[in-house]
Tab-separated table of C-alpha atoms and ligand atoms in Angstrom:
chain	number	residue	atom	x	y	z
A	1	ALA	CA	43.085	64.502	67.200
A	2	ALA	CA	43.938	60.855	66.675
A	3	ALA	CA	47.134	61.893	64.873
A	4	MET	CA	48.230	64.215	67.689
A	5	ALA	CA	47.510	61.524	70.201
A	6	ALA	CA	49.470	59.064	68.093
A	7	GLU	CA	52.531	61.304	68.327
A	8	ARG	CA	52.286	61.061	72.082
A	9	GLY	CA	52.005	57.321	71.634
A	10	LEU	CA	48.390	56.897	72.761
A	11	ALA	CA	45.224	57.186	70.662
A	12	MET	CA	41.745	56.622	71.979
A	13	ALA	CA	38.159	56.598	70.699
A	14	THR	CA	34.856	56.046	72.484
A	15	CYS	CA	31.516	55.103	70.922
A	16	THR	CA	28.089	54.004	72.085
A	17	ALA	CA	25.855	51.504	70.295
A	18	PRO	CA	22.244	50.362	70.617
A	19	VAL	CA	20.358	47.139	71.231
A	20	ASN	CA	17.962	45.980	68.511
A	21	ILE	CA	14.889	43.754	68.603
A	22	ALA	CA	13.955	41.693	65.544
A	23	VAL	CA	10.383	41.654	64.246
A	24	ILE	CA	11.345	39.179	61.499
A	25	LYS	CA	13.728	36.868	63.322
A	26	TYR	CA	17.164	35.605	62.371
A	27	TRP	CA	17.560	31.975	63.401
A	28	GLY	CA	20.009	29.709	61.591
A	29	LYS	CA	23.323	30.053	59.763
A	30	ARG	CA	24.397	28.688	56.394
A	31	ASP	CA	28.028	29.472	57.295
A	32	THR	CA	28.928	29.356	60.986
A	33	ASP	CA	32.407	30.844	60.569
A	34	LEU	CA	31.450	33.894	58.481
A	35	ILE	CA	28.061	34.138	60.285
A	36	LEU	CA	25.900	34.034	57.153
A	37	PRO	CA	22.176	33.538	57.882
A	38	ILE	CA	19.692	31.216	56.185
A	39	ASN	CA	17.179	34.075	55.960
A	40	SER	CA	17.045	37.855	55.974
A	41	SER	CA	15.746	39.568	59.128
A	42	LEU	CA	14.375	42.943	60.168
A	43	SER	CA	14.671	44.802	63.449
A	44	VAL	CA	13.918	47.971	65.347
A	45	THR	CA	16.891	49.729	66.931
A	46	LEU	CA	16.114	50.776	70.512
A	47	HIS	CA	16.997	54.166	71.985
A	48	GLN	CA	20.372	54.472	73.708
A	49	ASP	CA	19.018	56.695	76.485
A	50	GLN	CA	17.579	53.493	77.957
A	51	LEU	CA	19.811	50.701	76.609
A	52	LYS	CA	23.337	51.118	75.324
A	53	THR	CA	26.857	49.797	75.317
A	54	THR	CA	29.787	52.210	75.629
A	55	THR	CA	33.196	51.098	74.370
A	56	THR	CA	36.598	52.771	74.447
A	57	ALA	CA	39.358	51.449	72.197
A	58	ALA	CA	42.935	52.628	72.671
A	59	ALA	CA	46.199	51.873	70.885
A	60	SER	CA	49.688	52.651	72.107
A	61	ARG	CA	53.237	51.717	71.318
A	62	ASP	CA	53.622	51.134	75.052
A	63	PHE	CA	50.992	48.376	75.260
A	64	THR	CA	52.589	44.942	75.373
A	65	GLU	CA	49.495	42.854	74.628
A	66	ASP	CA	45.898	43.233	73.437
A	67	ARG	CA	43.538	43.434	76.448
A	68	LEU	CA	39.790	43.586	76.957
A	69	TRP	CA	37.578	44.568	79.927
A	70	LEU	CA	33.822	43.931	80.020
A	71	ASN	CA	31.840	45.769	82.682
A	72	GLY	CA	35.076	46.408	84.591
A	73	LYS	CA	36.339	42.819	84.596
A	74	GLU	CA	39.147	41.590	82.359
A	75	ALA	CA	37.855	39.208	79.687
A	76	ASP	CA	39.363	36.930	77.041
A	77	VAL	CA	40.599	39.069	74.143
A	78	GLY	CA	41.426	35.847	72.305
A	79	HIS	CA	37.735	35.028	71.831
A	80	PRO	CA	37.454	34.034	68.131
A	81	ARG	CA	34.663	36.523	67.430
A	82	VAL	CA	36.519	39.416	69.069
A	83	GLN	CA	39.594	38.424	67.063
A	84	ALA	CA	37.560	38.264	63.823
A	85	CYS	CA	36.325	41.841	64.353
A	86	LEU	CA	39.817	43.099	65.197
A	87	ARG	CA	41.362	41.364	62.199
A	88	GLU	CA	38.736	42.723	59.788
A	89	VAL	CA	39.009	46.317	61.043
A	90	ARG	CA	42.804	46.191	60.790
A	91	ARG	CA	42.556	44.677	57.306
A	92	LEU	CA	40.297	47.549	56.158
A	93	ALA	CA	42.635	50.101	57.743
A	94	ARG	CA	45.624	48.588	55.953
A	95	LYS	CA	43.752	48.542	52.642
A	96	ARG	CA	42.723	52.171	53.072
A	97	ARG	CA	46.255	53.305	53.661
A	98	GLY	CA	47.395	51.362	50.628
A	99	GLY	CA	50.565	50.424	52.448
A	100	GLY	CA	51.861	54.012	52.367
A	101	GLU	CA	53.153	55.579	55.582
A	102	ASP	CA	51.142	58.779	55.073
A	103	MET	CA	50.014	61.042	57.926
A	104	ALA	CA	50.943	60.431	61.515
A	105	ALA	CA	48.714	57.382	61.098
A	106	LEU	CA	48.175	55.167	64.020
A	107	SER	CA	50.464	52.218	63.685
A	108	LEU	CA	48.589	49.003	62.979
A	109	SER	CA	51.232	47.078	64.847
A	110	TYR	CA	50.369	48.754	68.162
A	111	LYS	CA	48.566	46.567	70.669
A	112	ILE	CA	45.121	47.705	71.722
A	113	HIS	CA	43.158	47.990	74.952
A	114	VAL	CA	39.355	47.853	74.875
A	115	ALA	CA	36.905	48.538	77.707
A	116	SER	CA	33.160	48.054	77.304
A	117	GLU	CA	30.205	48.682	79.616
A	118	ASN	CA	26.437	48.317	79.407
A	119	ASN	CA	24.054	50.802	81.013
A	120	PHE	CA	21.731	47.884	81.776
A	121	PRO	CA	22.237	44.613	83.695
A	122	THR	CA	23.583	41.822	81.456
A	123	ALA	CA	21.452	39.472	83.518
A	124	ALA	CA	18.335	41.188	82.148
A	125	GLY	CA	18.776	38.902	79.140
A	126	LEU	CA	18.582	41.780	76.701
A	127	ALA	CA	20.545	41.397	73.488
A	128	SER	CA	23.817	42.669	74.893
A	129	SER	CA	26.030	40.901	72.340
A	130	ALA	CA	24.467	42.843	69.447
A	131	ALA	CA	25.148	46.202	71.090
A	132	GLY	CA	28.542	44.948	72.328
A	133	TYR	CA	29.944	43.939	68.941
A	134	ALA	CA	28.394	46.922	67.129
A	135	CYS	CA	30.108	49.141	69.683
A	136	LEU	CA	33.454	47.325	69.497
A	137	VAL	CA	33.531	47.682	65.710
A	138	SER	CA	32.430	51.348	65.837
A	139	ALA	CA	35.103	52.265	68.399
A	140	LEU	CA	37.870	50.385	66.538
A	141	ALA	CA	36.808	51.991	63.254
A	142	ARG	CA	37.076	55.439	64.850
A	143	LEU	CA	40.445	54.608	66.294
A	144	TYR	CA	41.793	53.669	62.854
A	145	GLY	CA	39.904	56.450	61.053
A	146	LEU	CA	37.693	54.194	58.948
A	147	GLU	CA	34.587	55.678	57.385
A	148	GLU	CA	33.171	52.840	55.339
A	149	GLU	CA	30.135	50.696	56.003
A	150	LEU	CA	30.961	48.291	58.791
A	151	SER	CA	27.891	46.089	59.302
A	152	GLU	CA	29.769	43.304	57.530
A	153	VAL	CA	32.453	43.457	60.215
A	154	ALA	CA	29.973	43.661	63.121
A	155	ARG	CA	28.264	40.572	61.674
A	156	ARG	CA	31.458	38.613	62.380
A	157	GLY	CA	30.985	39.329	66.085
A	158	SER	CA	27.345	38.324	66.284
A	159	GLY	CA	24.800	38.047	63.481
A	160	SER	CA	22.271	40.369	65.079
A	161	ALA	CA	25.044	42.929	65.769
A	162	CYS	CA	25.103	43.994	62.108
A	163	ARG	CA	21.610	45.428	62.565
A	164	SER	CA	22.783	47.574	65.518
A	165	MET	CA	25.031	49.523	63.114
A	166	PHE	CA	21.997	51.584	62.056
A	167	GLY	CA	19.170	53.387	63.811
A	168	GLY	CA	15.445	53.062	63.203
A	169	PHE	CA	14.243	50.112	61.135
A	170	VAL	CA	16.958	47.864	59.765
A	171	GLN	CA	17.102	44.914	57.432
A	172	TRP	CA	19.908	42.352	57.434
A	173	GLN	CA	19.824	40.957	53.932
A	174	ARG	CA	20.999	37.382	53.838
A	175	GLY	CA	23.034	37.837	50.671
A	176	GLU	CA	23.920	35.188	48.111
A	177	ARG	CA	27.706	35.191	47.915
A	178	PRO	CA	29.662	32.475	49.726
A	179	ASP	CA	32.205	35.060	50.968
A	180	GLY	CA	29.510	37.102	52.747
A	181	THR	CA	30.310	40.431	51.066
A	182	ASP	CA	26.606	40.969	50.318
A	183	SER	CA	25.342	39.844	53.743
A	184	LEU	CA	24.923	43.256	55.343
A	185	ALA	CA	22.541	45.592	57.131
A	186	LEU	CA	20.549	48.325	55.408
A	187	GLN	CA	18.411	51.011	56.982
A	188	VAL	CA	14.767	50.635	55.928
A	189	ALA	CA	13.608	53.843	57.666
A	190	PRO	CA	15.191	56.211	60.204
A	191	GLU	CA	14.080	56.387	63.857
A	192	THR	CA	12.130	59.581	63.075
A	193	HIS	CA	9.923	57.736	60.586
A	194	TRP	CA	7.345	56.531	63.136
A	195	PRO	CA	7.381	59.026	66.046
A	196	GLU	CA	4.431	57.450	67.942
A	197	LEU	CA	6.009	53.986	68.167
A	198	ARG	CA	6.929	52.894	71.712
A	199	VAL	CA	8.620	49.832	73.161
A	200	LEU	CA	8.059	48.220	76.569
A	201	VAL	CA	10.537	45.601	77.746
A	202	LEU	CA	8.902	43.364	80.344
A	203	VAL	CA	11.762	41.863	82.333
A	204	VAL	CA	10.464	38.655	83.865
A	205	SER	CA	11.728	37.216	87.112
A	206	GLY	CA	13.746	34.051	87.466
A	207	GLU	CA	15.796	31.663	85.388
A	208	LYS	CA	18.465	32.356	82.787
A	209	LYS	CA	18.192	30.978	79.247
A	210	PRO	CA	19.059	27.287	78.969
A	211	VAL	CA	20.718	27.231	75.506
A	212	GLY	CA	22.589	30.156	73.918
A	213	SER	CA	21.407	31.347	70.499
A	214	THR	CA	24.585	30.296	68.683
A	215	ALA	CA	24.314	26.643	69.773
A	216	GLY	CA	20.514	26.610	69.683
A	217	MET	CA	20.161	27.816	66.110
A	218	GLN	CA	22.753	25.321	64.888
A	219	THR	CA	20.748	22.414	66.332
A	220	SER	CA	17.631	23.916	64.713
A	221	VAL	CA	19.343	24.074	61.304
A	222	GLU	CA	20.358	20.429	61.667
A	223	THR	CA	17.018	19.049	62.850
A	224	SER	CA	14.002	21.294	62.181
A	225	PRO	CA	12.063	20.870	58.914
A	226	LEU	CA	9.861	23.782	60.014
A	227	LEU	CA	12.922	26.072	60.121
A	228	LYS	CA	13.838	25.063	56.558
A	229	HIS	CA	10.315	25.883	55.365
A	230	ARG	CA	10.356	29.137	57.321
A	231	ALA	CA	13.640	30.294	55.755
A	232	GLU	CA	12.761	29.258	52.206
A	233	VAL	CA	9.081	30.170	51.999
A	234	VAL	CA	7.715	32.133	54.956
A	235	VAL	CA	10.377	34.760	55.656
A	236	PRO	CA	10.762	36.063	52.073
A	237	GLU	CA	6.999	36.799	51.974
A	238	ARG	CA	6.932	38.272	55.460
A	239	LEU	CA	9.948	40.476	54.917
A	240	ALA	CA	8.257	42.241	51.998
A	241	GLN	CA	5.022	42.612	53.987
A	242	MET	CA	6.836	43.963	57.045
A	243	MET	CA	8.688	46.582	54.979
A	244	GLN	CA	5.342	47.758	53.604
A	245	HIS	CA	3.722	47.946	57.073
A	246	ILE	CA	6.646	50.026	58.317
A	247	GLN	CA	6.514	52.269	55.265
A	248	ASP	CA	2.758	52.799	55.860
A	249	ARG	CA	3.132	53.126	59.663
A	250	ASP	CA	0.408	50.473	59.807
A	251	PHE	CA	0.420	49.305	63.430
A	252	GLU	CA	-2.231	46.651	62.871
A	253	GLY	CA	-0.177	44.981	60.128
A	254	PHE	CA	3.168	45.544	61.840
A	255	GLY	CA	1.980	44.206	65.200
A	256	GLN	CA	0.180	41.150	63.854
A	257	LEU	CA	3.157	40.115	61.763
A	258	ALA	CA	5.644	40.723	64.603
A	259	MET	CA	3.612	38.440	66.895
A	260	ARG	CA	3.244	35.742	64.251
A	261	ASP	CA	6.943	35.793	63.464
A	262	SER	CA	7.943	35.563	67.124
A	263	ASN	CA	5.536	32.653	67.531
A	264	GLN	CA	6.940	30.867	64.485
A	265	PHE	CA	10.500	31.332	65.728
A	266	HIS	CA	9.516	29.698	69.031
A	267	ALA	CA	7.695	26.979	67.104
A	268	THR	CA	10.951	26.182	65.275
A	269	CYS	CA	12.589	25.891	68.700
A	270	LEU	CA	9.982	23.312	69.717
A	271	ASP	CA	10.509	21.590	66.344
A	272	THR	CA	14.254	21.386	67.078
A	273	PHE	CA	15.398	17.999	68.379
A	274	PRO	CA	15.995	17.879	71.263
A	275	PRO	CA	13.571	20.805	71.658
A	276	ILE	CA	14.589	24.212	73.020
A	277	PHE	CA	12.311	26.206	75.316
A	278	TYR	CA	12.872	29.919	75.691
A	279	LEU	CA	9.360	30.946	76.671
A	280	THR	CA	8.294	30.348	80.261
A	281	ASP	CA	4.881	30.264	81.934
A	282	VAL	CA	5.226	33.993	82.577
A	283	SER	CA	6.009	34.593	78.876
A	284	ARG	CA	2.873	32.662	77.942
A	285	HIS	CA	0.821	34.679	80.451
A	286	ILE	CA	2.040	37.875	78.777
A	287	ILE	CA	1.102	36.494	75.336
A	288	ALA	CA	-2.406	35.610	76.526
A	289	LEU	CA	-2.743	39.009	78.212
A	290	ALA	CA	-1.812	40.837	75.002
A	291	HIS	CA	-4.395	38.874	73.041
A	292	ARG	CA	-7.141	39.515	75.637
A	293	TYR	CA	-6.234	43.214	75.630
A	294	ASN	CA	-6.375	43.452	71.826
A	295	ALA	CA	-9.628	41.440	71.702
A	296	HIS	CA	-11.194	43.790	74.244
A	297	HIS	CA	-10.329	46.784	72.062
A	298	GLY	CA	-11.265	45.001	68.847
A	299	HIS	CA	-7.900	45.644	67.155
A	300	THR	CA	-4.140	45.298	67.604
A	301	LYS	CA	-3.135	47.809	70.297
A	302	VAL	CA	-0.079	45.906	71.573
A	303	ALA	CA	2.246	43.369	69.933
A	304	TYR	CA	4.743	41.085	71.682
A	305	THR	CA	7.990	39.565	70.477
A	306	PHE	CA	10.410	37.260	72.329
A	307	ASP	CA	14.042	36.423	71.522
A	308	ALA	CA	16.084	33.555	72.955
A	309	GLY	CA	14.808	34.182	76.482
A	310	PRO	CA	11.620	34.747	78.499
A	311	ASN	CA	11.515	38.585	78.474
A	312	ALA	CA	8.726	40.149	76.427
A	313	VAL	CA	9.255	43.135	74.181
A	314	ILE	CA	5.952	44.921	73.563
A	315	PHE	CA	5.322	47.382	70.733
A	316	ALA	CA	2.520	49.922	71.134
A	317	LEU	CA	1.668	53.429	70.007
A	318	ALA	CA	2.260	56.228	72.536
A	319	ASP	CA	-1.440	56.700	73.333
A	320	THR	CA	-1.744	53.077	74.496
A	321	VAL	CA	1.281	52.936	76.825
A	322	ALA	CA	-0.229	54.280	80.078
A	323	GLU	CA	-3.273	51.998	79.925
A	324	PHE	CA	-1.305	48.884	79.013
A	325	VAL	CA	1.327	49.526	81.694
A	326	GLU	CA	-1.497	49.735	84.259
A	327	VAL	CA	-2.900	46.450	82.902
A	328	VAL	CA	0.537	44.841	83.365
A	329	ARG	CA	0.832	46.283	86.898
A	330	ARG	CA	-2.581	44.816	87.816
A	331	SER	CA	-1.799	41.467	86.158
A	332	PHE	CA	1.692	41.110	87.678
A	333	PRO	CA	1.529	43.075	90.945
A	334	PRO	CA	5.095	44.145	91.884
A	335	ALA	CA	6.613	42.034	94.669
A	336	THR	CA	8.285	45.016	96.354
A	337	ASN	CA	6.558	48.349	96.940
A	338	GLY	CA	6.973	48.892	93.227
A	339	ASP	CA	8.691	52.281	93.128
A	340	GLN	CA	11.058	51.146	90.381
A	341	PHE	CA	8.503	49.030	88.528
A	342	VAL	CA	8.388	51.362	85.533
A	343	ARG	CA	11.746	52.643	84.251
A	344	GLY	CA	12.907	54.622	81.243
A	345	LEU	CA	10.658	57.134	79.492
A	346	PRO	CA	7.924	58.578	81.718
A	347	VAL	CA	4.551	56.834	81.718
A	348	GLY	CA	1.360	58.744	82.527
A	349	SER	CA	-1.297	57.388	84.845
A	350	ALA	CA	-4.400	55.643	83.566
A	351	ALA	CA	-7.646	54.584	85.215
A	352	LEU	CA	-8.924	51.249	83.946
A	353	SER	CA	-12.623	50.745	83.294
A	354	GLN	CA	-14.359	47.908	85.136
A	355	GLU	CA	-15.107	46.256	81.791
A	356	LEU	CA	-11.434	46.305	80.832
A	357	VAL	CA	-10.323	44.862	84.164
A	358	ALA	CA	-12.984	42.135	84.073
A	359	ALA	CA	-12.142	41.149	80.505
A	360	VAL	CA	-8.360	41.388	80.625
A	361	VAL	CA	-6.978	41.086	84.186
A	362	THR	CA	-7.624	37.439	85.028
A	363	GLU	CA	-5.630	35.586	87.747
A	364	PRO	CA	-2.882	38.064	88.749
A	365	LEU	CA	0.628	36.596	89.160
A	366	PRO	CA	2.382	38.637	91.892
A	367	GLY	CA	6.068	39.319	91.295
A	368	ALA	CA	6.266	37.539	87.929
A	369	VAL	CA	7.378	40.689	86.086
A	370	GLN	CA	10.399	42.344	87.730
A	371	TYR	CA	10.093	45.681	85.971
A	372	ILE	CA	9.034	47.408	82.768
A	373	LEU	CA	11.470	49.470	80.703
A	374	HIS	CA	9.767	52.099	78.535
A	375	THR	CA	11.749	53.104	75.435
A	376	LYS	CA	11.350	53.881	71.732
A	377	PRO	CA	13.198	53.499	68.421
A	378	GLY	CA	16.524	55.303	68.381
A	379	PRO	CA	19.637	56.129	66.339
A	380	GLY	CA	22.650	53.993	65.446
A	381	PRO	CA	26.144	54.076	67.008
A	382	GLN	CA	27.360	57.459	68.239
A	383	LEU	CA	30.799	58.931	68.703
A	384	VAL	CA	31.448	60.233	72.215
A	385	ASP	CA	33.414	63.491	71.880
A	386	ASP	CA	33.847	64.327	75.557
A	387	PRO	CA	37.236	62.866	76.640
A	388	SER	CA	36.020	62.666	80.243
A	389	GLN	CA	33.695	59.884	79.065
A	390	HIS	CA	36.531	57.551	77.989
A	391	LEU	CA	36.407	54.249	79.863
A	392	LEU	CA	40.217	54.019	79.788
A	393	GLY	CA	42.542	56.440	81.522
A	394	ALA	CA	45.743	58.036	80.209
A	395	ASP	CA	47.591	54.917	81.424
A	396	GLY	CA	45.404	52.805	79.117
A	397	LEU	CA	43.748	50.997	82.017
A	398	PRO	CA	40.065	51.061	83.032
A	399	ARG	CA	39.144	54.095	85.062
A	400	SER	CA	37.869	53.242	88.484
A	401	HIS	CA	34.280	54.186	88.995
A	402	ALA	CA	32.917	55.865	92.099
B	501	DP6	C1	16.542	35.123	68.588
B	501	DP6	O1	22.849	37.201	66.824
B	501	DP6	O2	22.816	36.284	69.174
B	501	DP6	O3	17.684	37.182	68.912
B	501	DP6	O4	24.939	35.164	65.292
B	501	DP6	O5	25.281	33.234	66.807
B	501	DP6	O6	25.768	35.541	67.622
B	501	DP6	P1	24.921	34.689	66.706
B	501	DP6	O7	23.424	34.778	67.237
B	501	DP6	P2	22.594	36.061	67.719
B	501	DP6	O8	21.104	35.505	67.494
B	501	DP6	C2	19.984	36.305	67.679
B	501	DP6	C3	18.752	35.466	67.579
B	501	DP6	C4	17.449	36.172	67.964
B	501	DP6	C5	16.732	36.720	66.744
B	501	DP6	C6	17.260	38.000	66.143
B	501	DP6	O9	17.833	38.850	66.837
B	501	DP6	O10	17.044	38.165	64.916
């Protein structure tokens, strides 16, 4: 199809890609240009029915310049990380063709147009750059007919993006080589491995993050002795333990370690000088709530993790979701009438016992949680076959949306 389109002078490919949430966090680079991390990390890929980026990449002999649109608005295609991804995909395509002008291959000299959209608000502070770069690389790879492993290319867009190139449970191994050829993502287990696992994103109200992750982690590398200890000693041990917990579907072990690793990441932020604060009072209320809830039940029923922002991501097994969602609703009563408070996968209703309420729901904070998104682990990037789903029209420009 790409070849036929190329004869007409326009080729197009559309892909979707997921968000991922790390349970062993990446924080710190040893090479800022190649995006090589100081430690390996491990994440869960979230389902694209709830959170995804869609990207269309097109090439045509009629295009006069490379162009990029993000959520309908033209953006800077000259961004160094966008350029790094483009350059690497084109380099692989050239290598693959071995210089020969076989097939009606899409000319690598054609300019490209790229349009990308999220199905969730960017302002929600969810890791949109990971899904964005994973999607850009997937769509470009399709356009040029590449089939090889591309996490190394996605990594050049954003470190965490390499983990969005796979579904389920994914490790980004730090690698040893200075050129980064062994710093790539590997699937630890597919999304079907742990069918009962659920994810609740608690989107908190208010402020945006003060320091971006790229700048923040660089200051941490330069100033935090705790981060150095974490990368050298703590993470290697934890990574092995986390892989085992996932293999065993051991929620107690998985949840405890996820919480500890999130807490240590935020401790390295406090150990950074000047310090960085991503957690807010609402984040800390959610942490305390999770611990009271687990203490009431006598074991780990829910586990929180926080990235470079105040939103909580909660892991739980399916049979805990309805009760915990009700606990969150009682602890953070919705400001509005609450009809959109719970989004995503359906959540059943649960009646809370008086004992549970007395032990767990202390001092409600009205309006502090905007909404809850219920999702689960999901697959990696997908090709979109249906041409009506392309974000670019036959003229190579973004389609207007109704
Ligand atoms: C806290 O991948 O956004 O979410 O590589 O500079 O683009 P760059 O940083 P980014 O950092 C993510 C940091 C984190 C932890 C994680 O996802 O592992």
